[in-house]
Coordinates of C-alpha atoms in Angstrom, one line a residue:
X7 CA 251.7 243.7 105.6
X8 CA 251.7 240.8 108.1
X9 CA 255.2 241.4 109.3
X10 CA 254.5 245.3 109.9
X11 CA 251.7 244.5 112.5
X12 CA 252.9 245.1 115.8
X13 CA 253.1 241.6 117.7
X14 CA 250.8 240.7 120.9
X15 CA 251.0 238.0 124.0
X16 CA 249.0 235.7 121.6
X17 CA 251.2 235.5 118.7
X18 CA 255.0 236.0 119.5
X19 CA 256.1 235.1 116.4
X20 CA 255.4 236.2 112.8
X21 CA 252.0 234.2 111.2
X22 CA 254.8 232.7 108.7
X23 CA 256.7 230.8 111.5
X24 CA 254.1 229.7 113.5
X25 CA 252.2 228.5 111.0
X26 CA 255.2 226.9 109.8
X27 CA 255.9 225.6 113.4
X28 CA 252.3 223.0 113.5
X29 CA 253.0 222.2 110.2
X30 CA 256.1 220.6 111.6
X31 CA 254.3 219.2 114.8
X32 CA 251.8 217.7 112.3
X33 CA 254.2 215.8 110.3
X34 CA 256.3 215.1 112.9
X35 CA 254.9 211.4 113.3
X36 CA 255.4 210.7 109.9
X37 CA 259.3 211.3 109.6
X38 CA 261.1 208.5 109.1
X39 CA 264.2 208.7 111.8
X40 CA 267.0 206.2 109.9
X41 CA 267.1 203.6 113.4
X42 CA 263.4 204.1 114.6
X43 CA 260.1 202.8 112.8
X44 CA 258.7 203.9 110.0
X45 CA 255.7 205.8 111.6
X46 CA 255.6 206.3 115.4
X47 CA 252.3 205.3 115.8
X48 CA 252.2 207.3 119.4
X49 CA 252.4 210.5 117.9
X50 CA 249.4 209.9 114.9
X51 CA 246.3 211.5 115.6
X52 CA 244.4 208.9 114.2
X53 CA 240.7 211.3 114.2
X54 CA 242.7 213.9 111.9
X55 CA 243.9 211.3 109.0
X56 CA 240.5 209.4 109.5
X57 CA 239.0 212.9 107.6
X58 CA 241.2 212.3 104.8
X59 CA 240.2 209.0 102.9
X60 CA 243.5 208.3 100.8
X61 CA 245.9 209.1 103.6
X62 CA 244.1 207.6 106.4
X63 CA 243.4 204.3 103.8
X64 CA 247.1 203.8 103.4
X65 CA 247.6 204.1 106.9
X66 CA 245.6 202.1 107.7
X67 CA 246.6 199.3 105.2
X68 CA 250.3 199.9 107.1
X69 CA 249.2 199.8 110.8
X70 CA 247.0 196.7 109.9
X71 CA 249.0 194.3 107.7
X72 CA 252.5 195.8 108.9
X73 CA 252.6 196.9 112.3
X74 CA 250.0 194.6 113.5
X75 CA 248.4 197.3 115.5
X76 CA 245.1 195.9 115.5
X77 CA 243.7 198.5 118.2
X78 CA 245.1 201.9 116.5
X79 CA 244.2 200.2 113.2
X80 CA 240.3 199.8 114.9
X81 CA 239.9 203.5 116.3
X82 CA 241.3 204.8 112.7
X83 CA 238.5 202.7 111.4
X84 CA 235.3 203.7 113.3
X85 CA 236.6 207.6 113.4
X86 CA 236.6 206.8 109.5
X87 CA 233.0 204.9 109.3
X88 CA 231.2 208.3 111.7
X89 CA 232.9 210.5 108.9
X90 CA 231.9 209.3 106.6
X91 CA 228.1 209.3 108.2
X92 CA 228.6 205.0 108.2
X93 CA 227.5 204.9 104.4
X94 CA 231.2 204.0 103.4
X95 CA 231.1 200.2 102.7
X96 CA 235.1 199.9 102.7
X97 CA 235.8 200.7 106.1
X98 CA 233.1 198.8 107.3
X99 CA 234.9 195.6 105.9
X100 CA 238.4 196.9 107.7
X101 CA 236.4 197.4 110.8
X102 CA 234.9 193.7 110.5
X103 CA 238.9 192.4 110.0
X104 CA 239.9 193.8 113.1
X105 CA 236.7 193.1 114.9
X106 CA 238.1 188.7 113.1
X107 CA 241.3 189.6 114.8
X108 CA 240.6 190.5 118.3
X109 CA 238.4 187.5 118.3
X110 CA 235.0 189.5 118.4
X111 CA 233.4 187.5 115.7
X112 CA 229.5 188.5 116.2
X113 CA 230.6 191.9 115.4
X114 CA 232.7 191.4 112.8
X115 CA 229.7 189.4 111.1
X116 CA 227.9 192.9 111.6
X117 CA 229.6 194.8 109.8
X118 CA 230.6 192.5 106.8
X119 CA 226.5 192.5 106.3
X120 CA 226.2 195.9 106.6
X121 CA 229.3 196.3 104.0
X122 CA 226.8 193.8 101.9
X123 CA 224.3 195.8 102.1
X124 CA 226.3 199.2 100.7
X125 CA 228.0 197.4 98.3
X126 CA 228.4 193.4 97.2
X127 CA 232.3 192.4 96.7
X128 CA 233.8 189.1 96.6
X129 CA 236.1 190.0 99.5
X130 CA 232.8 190.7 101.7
X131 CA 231.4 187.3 100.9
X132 CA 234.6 185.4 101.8
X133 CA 235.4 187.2 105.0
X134 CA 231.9 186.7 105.9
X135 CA 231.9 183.0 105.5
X136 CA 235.1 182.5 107.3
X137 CA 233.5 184.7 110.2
X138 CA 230.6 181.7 110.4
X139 CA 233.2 179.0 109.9
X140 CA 234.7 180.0 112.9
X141 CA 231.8 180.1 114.6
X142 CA 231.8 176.4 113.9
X143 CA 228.4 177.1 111.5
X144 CA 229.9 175.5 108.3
X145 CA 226.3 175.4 106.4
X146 CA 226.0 179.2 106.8
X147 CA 229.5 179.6 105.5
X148 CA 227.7 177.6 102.7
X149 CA 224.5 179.9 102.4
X150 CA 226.8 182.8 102.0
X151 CA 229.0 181.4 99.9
X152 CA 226.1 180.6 97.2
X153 CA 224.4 183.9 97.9
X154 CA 227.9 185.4 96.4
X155 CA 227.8 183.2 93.5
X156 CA 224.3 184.2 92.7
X157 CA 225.8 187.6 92.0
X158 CA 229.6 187.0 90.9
X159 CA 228.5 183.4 89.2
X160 CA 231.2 180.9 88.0
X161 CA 233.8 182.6 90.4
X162 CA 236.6 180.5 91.1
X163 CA 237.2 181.7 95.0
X164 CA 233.6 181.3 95.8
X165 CA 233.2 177.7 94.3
X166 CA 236.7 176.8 96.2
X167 CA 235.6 178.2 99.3
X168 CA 232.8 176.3 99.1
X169 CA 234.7 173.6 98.5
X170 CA 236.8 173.8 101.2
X171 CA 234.4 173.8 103.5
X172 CA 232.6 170.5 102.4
X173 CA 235.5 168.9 102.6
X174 CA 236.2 170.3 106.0
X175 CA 232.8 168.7 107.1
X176 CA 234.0 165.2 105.7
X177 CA 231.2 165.5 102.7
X178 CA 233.8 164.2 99.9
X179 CA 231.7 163.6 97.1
X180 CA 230.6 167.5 97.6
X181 CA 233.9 168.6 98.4
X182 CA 235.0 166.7 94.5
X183 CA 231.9 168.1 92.5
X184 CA 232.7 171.5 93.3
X185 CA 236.7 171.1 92.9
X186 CA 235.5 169.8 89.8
X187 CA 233.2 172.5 88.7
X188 CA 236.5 174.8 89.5
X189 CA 238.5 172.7 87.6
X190 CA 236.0 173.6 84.4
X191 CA 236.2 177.5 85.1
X192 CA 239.7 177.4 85.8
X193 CA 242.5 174.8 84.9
X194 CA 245.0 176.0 86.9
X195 CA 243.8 176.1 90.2
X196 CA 246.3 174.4 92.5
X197 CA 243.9 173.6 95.2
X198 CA 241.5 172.1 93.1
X199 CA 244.1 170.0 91.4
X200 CA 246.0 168.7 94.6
X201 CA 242.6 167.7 96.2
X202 CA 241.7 165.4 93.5
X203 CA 244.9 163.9 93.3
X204 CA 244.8 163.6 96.9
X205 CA 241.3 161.9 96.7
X206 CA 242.2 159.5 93.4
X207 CA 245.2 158.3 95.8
X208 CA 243.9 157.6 98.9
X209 CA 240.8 155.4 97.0
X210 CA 243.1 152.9 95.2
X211 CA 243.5 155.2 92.1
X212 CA 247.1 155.7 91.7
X213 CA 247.1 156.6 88.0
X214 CA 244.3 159.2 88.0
X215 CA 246.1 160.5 91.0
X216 CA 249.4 160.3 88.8
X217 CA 247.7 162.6 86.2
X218 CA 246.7 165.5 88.7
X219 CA 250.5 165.7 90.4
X220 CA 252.1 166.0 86.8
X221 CA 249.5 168.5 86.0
X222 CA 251.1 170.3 89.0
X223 CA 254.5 169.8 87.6
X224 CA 253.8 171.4 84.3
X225 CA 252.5 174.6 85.6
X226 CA 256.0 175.2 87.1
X227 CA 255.4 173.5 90.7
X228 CA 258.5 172.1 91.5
X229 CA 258.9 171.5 95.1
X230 CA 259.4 168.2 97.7
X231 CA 255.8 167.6 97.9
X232 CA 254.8 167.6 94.1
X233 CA 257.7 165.3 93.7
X234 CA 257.3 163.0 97.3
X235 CA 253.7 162.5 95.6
X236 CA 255.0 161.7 92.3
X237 CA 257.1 159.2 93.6
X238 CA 254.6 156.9 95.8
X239 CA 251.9 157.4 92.9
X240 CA 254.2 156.0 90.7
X241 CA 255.0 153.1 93.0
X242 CA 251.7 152.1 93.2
X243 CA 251.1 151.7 89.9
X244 CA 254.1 149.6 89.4
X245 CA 256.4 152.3 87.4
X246 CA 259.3 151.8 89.9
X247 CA 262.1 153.7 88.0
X248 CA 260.2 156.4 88.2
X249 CA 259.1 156.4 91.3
X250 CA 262.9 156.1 92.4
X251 CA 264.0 159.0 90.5
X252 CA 260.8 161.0 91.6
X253 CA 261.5 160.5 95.4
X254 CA 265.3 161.4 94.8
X255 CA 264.3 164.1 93.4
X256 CA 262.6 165.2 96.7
X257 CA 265.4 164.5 98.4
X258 CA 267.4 166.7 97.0
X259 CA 264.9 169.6 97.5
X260 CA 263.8 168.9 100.5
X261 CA 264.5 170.7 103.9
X262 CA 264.8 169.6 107.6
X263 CA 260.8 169.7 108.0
X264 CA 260.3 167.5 105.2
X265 CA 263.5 165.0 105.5
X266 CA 261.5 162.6 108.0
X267 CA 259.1 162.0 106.2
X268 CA 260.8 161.6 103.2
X269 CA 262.8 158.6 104.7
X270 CA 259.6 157.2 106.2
X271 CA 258.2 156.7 102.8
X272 CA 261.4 155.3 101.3
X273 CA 262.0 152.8 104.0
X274 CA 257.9 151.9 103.8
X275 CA 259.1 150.8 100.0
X276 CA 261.8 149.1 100.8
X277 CA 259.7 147.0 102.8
X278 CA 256.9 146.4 100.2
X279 CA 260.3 145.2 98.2
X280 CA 261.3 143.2 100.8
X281 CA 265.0 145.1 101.8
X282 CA 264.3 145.0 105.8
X283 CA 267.8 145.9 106.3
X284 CA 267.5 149.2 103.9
X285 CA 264.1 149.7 105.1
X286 CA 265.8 149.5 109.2
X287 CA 268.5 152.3 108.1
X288 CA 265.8 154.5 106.5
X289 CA 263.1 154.1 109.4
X290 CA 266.6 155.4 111.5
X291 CA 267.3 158.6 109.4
X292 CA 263.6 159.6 109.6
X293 CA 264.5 159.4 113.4
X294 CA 267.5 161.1 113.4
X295 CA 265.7 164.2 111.6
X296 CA 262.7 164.1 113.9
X297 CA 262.8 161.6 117.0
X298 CA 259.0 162.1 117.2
X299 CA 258.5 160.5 114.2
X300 CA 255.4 157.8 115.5
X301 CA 255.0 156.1 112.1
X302 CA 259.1 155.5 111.7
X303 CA 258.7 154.6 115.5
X304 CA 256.3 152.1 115.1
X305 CA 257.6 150.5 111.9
X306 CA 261.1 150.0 113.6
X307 CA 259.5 148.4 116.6
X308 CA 258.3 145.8 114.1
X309 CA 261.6 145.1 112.4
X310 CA 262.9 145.3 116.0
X311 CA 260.5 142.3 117.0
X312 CA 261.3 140.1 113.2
X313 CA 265.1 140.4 114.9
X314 CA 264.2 139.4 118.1
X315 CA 264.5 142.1 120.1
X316 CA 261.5 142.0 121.9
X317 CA 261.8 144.6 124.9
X318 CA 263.0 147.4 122.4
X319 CA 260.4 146.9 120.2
X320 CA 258.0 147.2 123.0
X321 CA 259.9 150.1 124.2
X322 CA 259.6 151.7 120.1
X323 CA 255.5 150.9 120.4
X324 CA 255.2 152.7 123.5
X325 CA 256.9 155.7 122.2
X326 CA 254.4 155.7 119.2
X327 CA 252.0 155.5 120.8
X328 CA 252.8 158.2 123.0
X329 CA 253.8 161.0 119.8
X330 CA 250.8 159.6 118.3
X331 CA 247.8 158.9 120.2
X332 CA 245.6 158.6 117.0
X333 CA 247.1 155.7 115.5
X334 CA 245.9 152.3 116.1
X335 CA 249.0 150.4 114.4
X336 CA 251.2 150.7 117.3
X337 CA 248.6 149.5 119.9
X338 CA 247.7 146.6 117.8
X339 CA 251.2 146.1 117.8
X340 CA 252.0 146.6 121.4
X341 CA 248.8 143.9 122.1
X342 CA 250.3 141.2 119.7
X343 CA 254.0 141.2 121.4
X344 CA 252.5 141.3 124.8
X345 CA 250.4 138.5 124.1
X346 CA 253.3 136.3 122.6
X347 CA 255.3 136.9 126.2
X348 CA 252.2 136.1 128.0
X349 CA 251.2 139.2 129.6
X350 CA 247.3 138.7 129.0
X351 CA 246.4 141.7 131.0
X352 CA 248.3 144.5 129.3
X353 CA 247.6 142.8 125.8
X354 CA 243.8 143.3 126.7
X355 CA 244.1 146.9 127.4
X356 CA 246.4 147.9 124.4
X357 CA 243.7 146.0 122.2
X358 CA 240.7 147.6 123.6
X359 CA 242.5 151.1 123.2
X360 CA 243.1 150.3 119.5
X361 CA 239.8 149.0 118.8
X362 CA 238.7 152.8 120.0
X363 CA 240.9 154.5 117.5
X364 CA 239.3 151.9 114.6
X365 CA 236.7 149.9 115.8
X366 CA 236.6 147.8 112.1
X367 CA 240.3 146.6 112.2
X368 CA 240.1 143.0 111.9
X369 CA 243.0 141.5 112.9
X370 CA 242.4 143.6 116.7
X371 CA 239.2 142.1 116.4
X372 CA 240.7 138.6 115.7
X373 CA 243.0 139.0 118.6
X374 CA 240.2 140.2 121.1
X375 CA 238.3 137.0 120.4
X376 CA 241.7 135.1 121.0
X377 CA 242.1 137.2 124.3
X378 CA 238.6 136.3 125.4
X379 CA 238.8 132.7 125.2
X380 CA 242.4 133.1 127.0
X381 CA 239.7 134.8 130.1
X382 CA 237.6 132.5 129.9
X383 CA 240.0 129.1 130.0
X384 CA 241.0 131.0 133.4

């Protein structure tokens, strides 16, 4: 019947092809050419697929985490929230990520709350908190963090969030209780289990710290840094064959990025054994892998000065002290040799500069007083 009526300006073709025609035009920013991308993004009207919620999701989902378009990915978000009359608590959370991404964070902390307020999710609460984390408001990241937990108690991301952020804020004993209290919910937490390691090691614990990393190496982590940690745990309480065969180990696995400091830790053995000469070679290699290196720099500087070689172990201090500008070691350093040549002047200034970066060391402090009463002779 439609083929029989006689055709006018307005429709030169049968209904069949034309309708057949926008169909094609429709689509036509969805085929997938064989050398171009996936979707052309140019040609999507983003208003029409923002009317249909499981196409216009997935679309999203690509444009967002794939493409990295984060302003298509923002106007197929709002033309989403006014359809669906801004009661639809999921693309209010997609509109608060790309709100985090273009670095708008007040509004992004909008609409996480007003998700909140449609509909409570774990997500929500952690995006949220991050958003007043990086608004450099940790104890609000806190609040919200415990608001969640009042509603989704005992879960793990919450408590390690929180966590995290404690220990960001240098509140240790905080940070531990609550890597703890994850540690009672969920055993296997990585995190949780790597922090308290990290925390029994750095407090003279070596053995509890041991337990933690072979924890970690049961659950199947087998990696340089599970291994590197193994190793100087073990030194440190006095198991030396392992700790031998635990930083060979790490060799083996280990890539450029980690090869430096590797070596640095090997040589900083051989020293507490006493092999200066092994120790020299390593504190070399950790060089040759990354000439930046200021710990190996400064360590070499003071096997450079035990061999006499005073100037190019002034010359490896300096350099340390330039890579590094938060260490105190190589300006302490710096102060003693230039003392023992005399120069009273420069010897003042490098120890002042280390008594800044720690204002408890005591042999800079010893030195100052030595430098003072060298003033005050003159």
């Amino acid at each position: 019947q439609v083929l029989r009526t006689p055709r006018t300006a307005l429709t030169a073709r049968p209904i069949t092809s034309a309708s057949g025609r926008y169909i094609r035009l429709g689509t036509a920013s969805m085929i997938n050419q064989p050398d171009g991308p996936f979707v052309d993004v140019s040609k999507i009207n983003l208003s029409k697929y923002a009317q249909r919620p499981a196409i216009g999701r997935a679309l999203f989902e690509y444009l967002f985490h794939h493409e990295n378009d984060v302003r298509s990915s923002l106007q197929l978000a709002a033309a989403a929230t006014e359809h669906s009359q801004f009661k639809n608590w999921w693309w209010k959370v997609q509109l608060g990520k790309c709100y985090y991404r273009l670095g708008q964070f007040r509004e992004a902390e909008r609409q996480y709350k007003s998700a909140l307020k449609l509909f409570e999710t774990i997500d929500t609460y952690l995006l949220l908190g991050k958003v007043y984390f990086k608004l450099d408001q940790p104890l609000a990241a806190v609040e919200v963090y415990k608001k969640g937990l009042l509603t989704f108690p005992r879960d793990v991301s919450l408590m390690t969030a929180t966590a995290r952020v404690y220990d960001g804020m240098g509140e240790q004993d905080k940070a531990l209780s609550h890597y703890r209290e994850v540690l009672e919910v969920d055993s296997t937490c990585l995190e949780a289990i790597a922090s308290l390691g990290t925390h029994h090691f750095y407090n003279d614990q070596p053995e509890i710290a041991l337990r933690y990393y072979r924890r970690l190496l049961q659950m199947g982590i087998h990696n340089t840094e599970v291994f590197q940690n193994l190793g100087l745990c073990c030194y440190y309480a006095q198991q030396y064959d392992m700790a031998l065969t635990c930083i060979l180990r790490a060799l083996k696995l280990a890539s450029d990025e980690h090869l430096p400091n590797i070596w640095y830790n090997i040589g900083h053995i051989a020293l507490s054994i006493g092999d200066s000469t092994m120790a020299y070679q390593c504190f070399k290699l950790a060089l040759v892998h990354d000439n930046n290196h200021a710990e190996a720099l400064n360590n070499l500087g003071v096997l450079e000065w035990k061999m006499g070689r005073g100037e190019v172990a002034q010359s490896c201090f300096l350099s340390s002290k330039e890579q590094g500008p938060h260490l105190y070691e190589p300006l302490y350093n710096m102060s003693f040799t230039c003392e023992k040549v005399g120069d009273i002047q420069q010897s003042y200034q490098c120890c002042h500069e280390a008594l800044k970066c720690f204002p408890e060391h005591v042999d800079s402090l010893e030195l100052m007083k030595q430098l003072k009463q060298h003033f005050e002779a003159l």
